Coordinates of C-alpha atoms in Angstrom, one line a residue:
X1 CA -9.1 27.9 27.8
X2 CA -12.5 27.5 29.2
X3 CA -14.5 24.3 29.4
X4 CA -16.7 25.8 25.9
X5 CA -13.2 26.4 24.2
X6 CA -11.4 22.9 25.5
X7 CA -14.6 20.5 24.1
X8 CA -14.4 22.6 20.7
X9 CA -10.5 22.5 20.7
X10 CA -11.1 17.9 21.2
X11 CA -13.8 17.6 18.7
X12 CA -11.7 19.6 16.3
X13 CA -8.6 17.5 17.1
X14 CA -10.9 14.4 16.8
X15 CA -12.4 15.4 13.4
X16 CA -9.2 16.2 11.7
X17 CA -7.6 13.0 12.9
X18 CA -10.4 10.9 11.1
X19 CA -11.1 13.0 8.6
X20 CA -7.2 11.9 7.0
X21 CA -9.0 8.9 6.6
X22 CA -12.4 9.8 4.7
X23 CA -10.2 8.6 1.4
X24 CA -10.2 5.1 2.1
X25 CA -13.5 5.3 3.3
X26 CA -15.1 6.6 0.3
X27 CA -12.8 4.6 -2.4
X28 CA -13.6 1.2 -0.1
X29 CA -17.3 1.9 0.3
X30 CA -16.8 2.6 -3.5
X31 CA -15.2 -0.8 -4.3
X32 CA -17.7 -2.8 -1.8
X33 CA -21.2 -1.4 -3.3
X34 CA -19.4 -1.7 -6.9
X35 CA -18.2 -5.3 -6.7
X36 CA -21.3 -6.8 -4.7
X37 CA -24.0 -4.6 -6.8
X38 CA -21.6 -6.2 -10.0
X39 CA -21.8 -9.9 -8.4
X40 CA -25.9 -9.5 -7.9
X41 CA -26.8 -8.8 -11.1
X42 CA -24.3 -11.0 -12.9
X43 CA -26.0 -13.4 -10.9
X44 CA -29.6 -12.4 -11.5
X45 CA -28.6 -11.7 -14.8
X46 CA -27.9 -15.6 -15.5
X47 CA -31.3 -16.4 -13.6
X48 CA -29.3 -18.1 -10.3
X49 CA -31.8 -18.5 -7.5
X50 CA -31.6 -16.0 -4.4
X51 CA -29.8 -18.0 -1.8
X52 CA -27.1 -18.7 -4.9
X53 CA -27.2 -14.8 -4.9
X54 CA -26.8 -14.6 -1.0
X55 CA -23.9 -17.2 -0.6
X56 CA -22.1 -15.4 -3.8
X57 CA -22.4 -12.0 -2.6
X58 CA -21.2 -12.9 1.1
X59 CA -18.3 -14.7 -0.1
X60 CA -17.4 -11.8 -2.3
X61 CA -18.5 -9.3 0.0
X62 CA -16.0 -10.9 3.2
X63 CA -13.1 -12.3 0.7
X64 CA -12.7 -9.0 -1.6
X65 CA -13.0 -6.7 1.7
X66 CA -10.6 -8.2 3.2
X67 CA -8.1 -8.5 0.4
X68 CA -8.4 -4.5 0.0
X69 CA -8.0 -4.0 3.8
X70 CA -4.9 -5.9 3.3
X71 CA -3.5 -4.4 0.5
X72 CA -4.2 -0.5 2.5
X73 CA -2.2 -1.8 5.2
X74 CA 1.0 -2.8 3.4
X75 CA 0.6 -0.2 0.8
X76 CA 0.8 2.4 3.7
X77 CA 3.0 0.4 5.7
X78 CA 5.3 0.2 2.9
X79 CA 5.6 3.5 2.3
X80 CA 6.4 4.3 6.5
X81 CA 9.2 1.6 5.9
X82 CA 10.8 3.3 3.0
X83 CA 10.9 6.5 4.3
X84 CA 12.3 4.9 7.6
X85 CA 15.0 3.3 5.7
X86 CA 16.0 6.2 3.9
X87 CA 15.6 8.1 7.5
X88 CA 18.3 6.0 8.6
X89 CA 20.3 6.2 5.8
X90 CA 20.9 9.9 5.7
X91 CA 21.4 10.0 9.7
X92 CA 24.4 7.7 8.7
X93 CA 25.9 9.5 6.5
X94 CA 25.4 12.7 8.3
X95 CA 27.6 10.9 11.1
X96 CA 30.1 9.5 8.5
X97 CA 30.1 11.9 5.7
X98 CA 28.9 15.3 7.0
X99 CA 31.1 17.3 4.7
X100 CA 29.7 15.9 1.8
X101 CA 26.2 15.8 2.6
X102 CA 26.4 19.9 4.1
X103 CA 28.2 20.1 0.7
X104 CA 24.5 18.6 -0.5
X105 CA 22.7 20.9 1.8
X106 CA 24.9 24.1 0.0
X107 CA 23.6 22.7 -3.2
X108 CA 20.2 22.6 -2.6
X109 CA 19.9 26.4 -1.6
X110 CA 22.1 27.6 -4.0
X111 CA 19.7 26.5 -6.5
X112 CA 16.9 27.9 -4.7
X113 CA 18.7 31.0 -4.9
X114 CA 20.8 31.9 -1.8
X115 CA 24.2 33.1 -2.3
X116 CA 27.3 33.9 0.0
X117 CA 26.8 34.7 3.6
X118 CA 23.0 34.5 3.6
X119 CA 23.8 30.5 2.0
X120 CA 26.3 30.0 4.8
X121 CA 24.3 31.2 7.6
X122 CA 21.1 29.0 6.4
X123 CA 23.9 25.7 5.7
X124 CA 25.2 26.5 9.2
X125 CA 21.5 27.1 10.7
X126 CA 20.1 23.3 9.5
X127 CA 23.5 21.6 10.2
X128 CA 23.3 22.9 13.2
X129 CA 20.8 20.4 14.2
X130 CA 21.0 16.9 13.2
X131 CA 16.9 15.9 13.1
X132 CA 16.4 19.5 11.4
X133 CA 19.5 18.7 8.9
X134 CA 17.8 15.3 8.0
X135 CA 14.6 16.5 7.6
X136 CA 15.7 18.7 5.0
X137 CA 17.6 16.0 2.8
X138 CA 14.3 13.9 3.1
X139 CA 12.6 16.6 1.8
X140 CA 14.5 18.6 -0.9
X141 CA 16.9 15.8 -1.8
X142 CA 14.8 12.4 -1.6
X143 CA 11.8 14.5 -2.5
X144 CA 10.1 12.5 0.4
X145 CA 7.7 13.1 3.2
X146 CA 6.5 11.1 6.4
X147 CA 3.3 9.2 6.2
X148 CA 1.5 9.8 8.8
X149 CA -1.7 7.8 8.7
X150 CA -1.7 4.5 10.6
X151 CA -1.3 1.3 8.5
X152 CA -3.8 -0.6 11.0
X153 CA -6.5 2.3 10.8
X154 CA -6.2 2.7 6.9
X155 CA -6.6 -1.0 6.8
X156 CA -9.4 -0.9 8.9
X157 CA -11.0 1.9 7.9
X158 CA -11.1 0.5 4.3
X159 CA -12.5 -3.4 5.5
X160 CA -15.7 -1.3 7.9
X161 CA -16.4 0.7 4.3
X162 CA -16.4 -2.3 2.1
X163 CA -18.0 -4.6 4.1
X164 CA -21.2 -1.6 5.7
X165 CA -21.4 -0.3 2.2
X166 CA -21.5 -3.2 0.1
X167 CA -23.7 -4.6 2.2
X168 CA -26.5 -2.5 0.5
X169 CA -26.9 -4.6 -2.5
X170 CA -27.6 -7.7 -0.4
X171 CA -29.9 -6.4 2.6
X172 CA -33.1 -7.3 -0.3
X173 CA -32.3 -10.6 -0.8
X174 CA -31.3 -11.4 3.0
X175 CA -34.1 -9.8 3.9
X176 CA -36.6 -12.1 1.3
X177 CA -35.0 -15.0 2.4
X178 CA -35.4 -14.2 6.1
X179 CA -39.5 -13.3 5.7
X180 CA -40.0 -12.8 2.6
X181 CA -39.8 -9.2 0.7
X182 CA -42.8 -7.9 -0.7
X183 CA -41.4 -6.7 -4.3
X184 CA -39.2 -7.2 -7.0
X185 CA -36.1 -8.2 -5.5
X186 CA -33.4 -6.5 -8.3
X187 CA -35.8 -3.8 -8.6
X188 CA -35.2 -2.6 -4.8
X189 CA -31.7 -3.7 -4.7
X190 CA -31.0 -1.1 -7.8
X191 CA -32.6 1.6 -5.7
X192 CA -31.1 1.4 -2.4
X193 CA -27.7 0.5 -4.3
X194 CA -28.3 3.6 -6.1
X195 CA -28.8 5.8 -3.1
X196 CA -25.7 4.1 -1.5
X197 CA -23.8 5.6 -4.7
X198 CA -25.1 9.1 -4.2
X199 CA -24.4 8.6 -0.4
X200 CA -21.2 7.5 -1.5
X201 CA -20.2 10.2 -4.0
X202 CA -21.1 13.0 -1.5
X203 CA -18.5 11.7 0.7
X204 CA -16.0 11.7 -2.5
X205 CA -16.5 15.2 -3.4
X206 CA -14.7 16.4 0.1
X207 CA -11.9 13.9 -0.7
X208 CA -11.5 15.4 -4.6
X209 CA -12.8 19.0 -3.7
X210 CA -15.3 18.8 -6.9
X211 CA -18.7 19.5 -7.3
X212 CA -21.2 17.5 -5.3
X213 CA -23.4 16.9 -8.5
X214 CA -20.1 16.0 -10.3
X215 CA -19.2 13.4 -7.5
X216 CA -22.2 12.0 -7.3
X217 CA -23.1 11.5 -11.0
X218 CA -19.6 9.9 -11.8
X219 CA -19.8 7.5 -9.1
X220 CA -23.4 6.7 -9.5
X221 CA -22.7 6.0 -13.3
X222 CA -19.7 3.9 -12.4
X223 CA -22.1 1.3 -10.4
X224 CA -24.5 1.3 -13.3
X225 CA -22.2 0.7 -16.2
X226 CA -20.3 -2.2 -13.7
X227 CA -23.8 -3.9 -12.6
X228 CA -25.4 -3.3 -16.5
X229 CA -21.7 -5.2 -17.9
X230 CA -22.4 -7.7 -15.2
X231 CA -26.1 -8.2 -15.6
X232 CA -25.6 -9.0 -19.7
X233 CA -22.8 -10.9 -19.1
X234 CA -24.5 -13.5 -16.5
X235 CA -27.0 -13.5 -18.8
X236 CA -25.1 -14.2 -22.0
X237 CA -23.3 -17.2 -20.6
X238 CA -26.6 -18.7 -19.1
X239 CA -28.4 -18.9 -22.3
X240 CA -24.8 -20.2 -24.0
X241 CA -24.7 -22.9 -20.7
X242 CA -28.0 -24.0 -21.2
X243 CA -27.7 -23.8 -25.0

């Protein structure tokens, strides 16, 4: 392999290994613009001043990232854990029960069709080999398969989306109170939050293999409907508060 072929060969490898976790990029980037966007305008919508605005967004921002990133750690970690366990379970009983699990082993290609000595020379094949025999009960009797994404880098991965995405509804107000923003405030904020949502929803469409315009569109209208439901809401209960 020469040196053109060996650099191709790593940035493939180095695409593919982060590109298992484009998911919980997208669906965190998702939740962050979605619950901070949702948290300004219920805010602006009940006429709270901007450093209210800041200190509220922040503390959602920080606290609801890294609840997610949390929950994508044990949620993946639980998952590697299970199929350990079970792992473990059928090596046991491979050790302790062998006729009754190659028994299970008969079963499961007789219903996929194999019959006499073609079904005794595939049993004999995967008992053959212990790792290759419990890899097939994992598979067609547990109906289980490894996860292979890191619990750390999914948790990760989901915290660096929430917290750079969601940022976007905030970097107005941050930015006024820092200098001084020349503009309306929620005005801007609904623009670059809007162009975070079509950023956003490109990303999603290589994760759900739909149309770009179709990705796009649904999650743009998702951050509208959750800000607009926000924005009425923070309004409604400041006029019935200062009522």
């Amino acid at each position: 392999m020469d040196h053109d072929e060996n650099t191709l060969h790593l940035k493939s490898n180095w695409l593919n290994k982060y590109q298992d976790y484009l998911g919980e990029f997208v669906y965190g980037g998702i939740d962050g613009t979605v619950t901070t966007f949702a948290v300004v305008s219920g805010a602006v919508g009940a006429g709270l001043s901007n450093e209210v605005i800041i200190i509220l967004g922040f503390a959602n921002l920080l606290a609801d990232g890294f609840a997610m990133s949390v929950g994508a750690y044990l949620s993946t970690k639980s998952v590697k854990d299970n199929y350990n366990k079970h792992k473990l379970i059928e090596y046991w009983e491979i050790d302790n029960i062998p006729e009754k699990e190659r028994e299970e082993v008969e079963e499961i290609y007789r219903n996929k069709g194999f019959e006499g000595k073609l079904l005794k020379q595939v049993v004999d094949t995967i008992t053959a080999d212990k790792d290759r025999w419990v890899d097939v009960m994992m598979k067609d009797e547990l109906l289980m398969s490894e996860e292979t994404k890191s619990p750390v880098m999914m948790g990760l991965m989901t915290y660096i989306s929430f917290i750079s995405i969601g940022l976007i509804p905030l970097i107005v107000y941050v930015w006024d109170f820092i200098g001084g923003f020349p503009g309306d405030l929620f005005i801007w904020t609904i623009m670059l939050t809007s162009l975070a949502f079509i950023f956003i929803g490109f990303l999603k469409t290589y994760v759900t293999q739909t149309s770009k315009l179709k990705g796009i569109l649904e999650t743009l209208a998702l951050g509208l409907i959750a800000a607009s439901v926000s924005f009425f809401v923070g309004d409604i209960l400041e006029g019935i508060i200062s009522g």
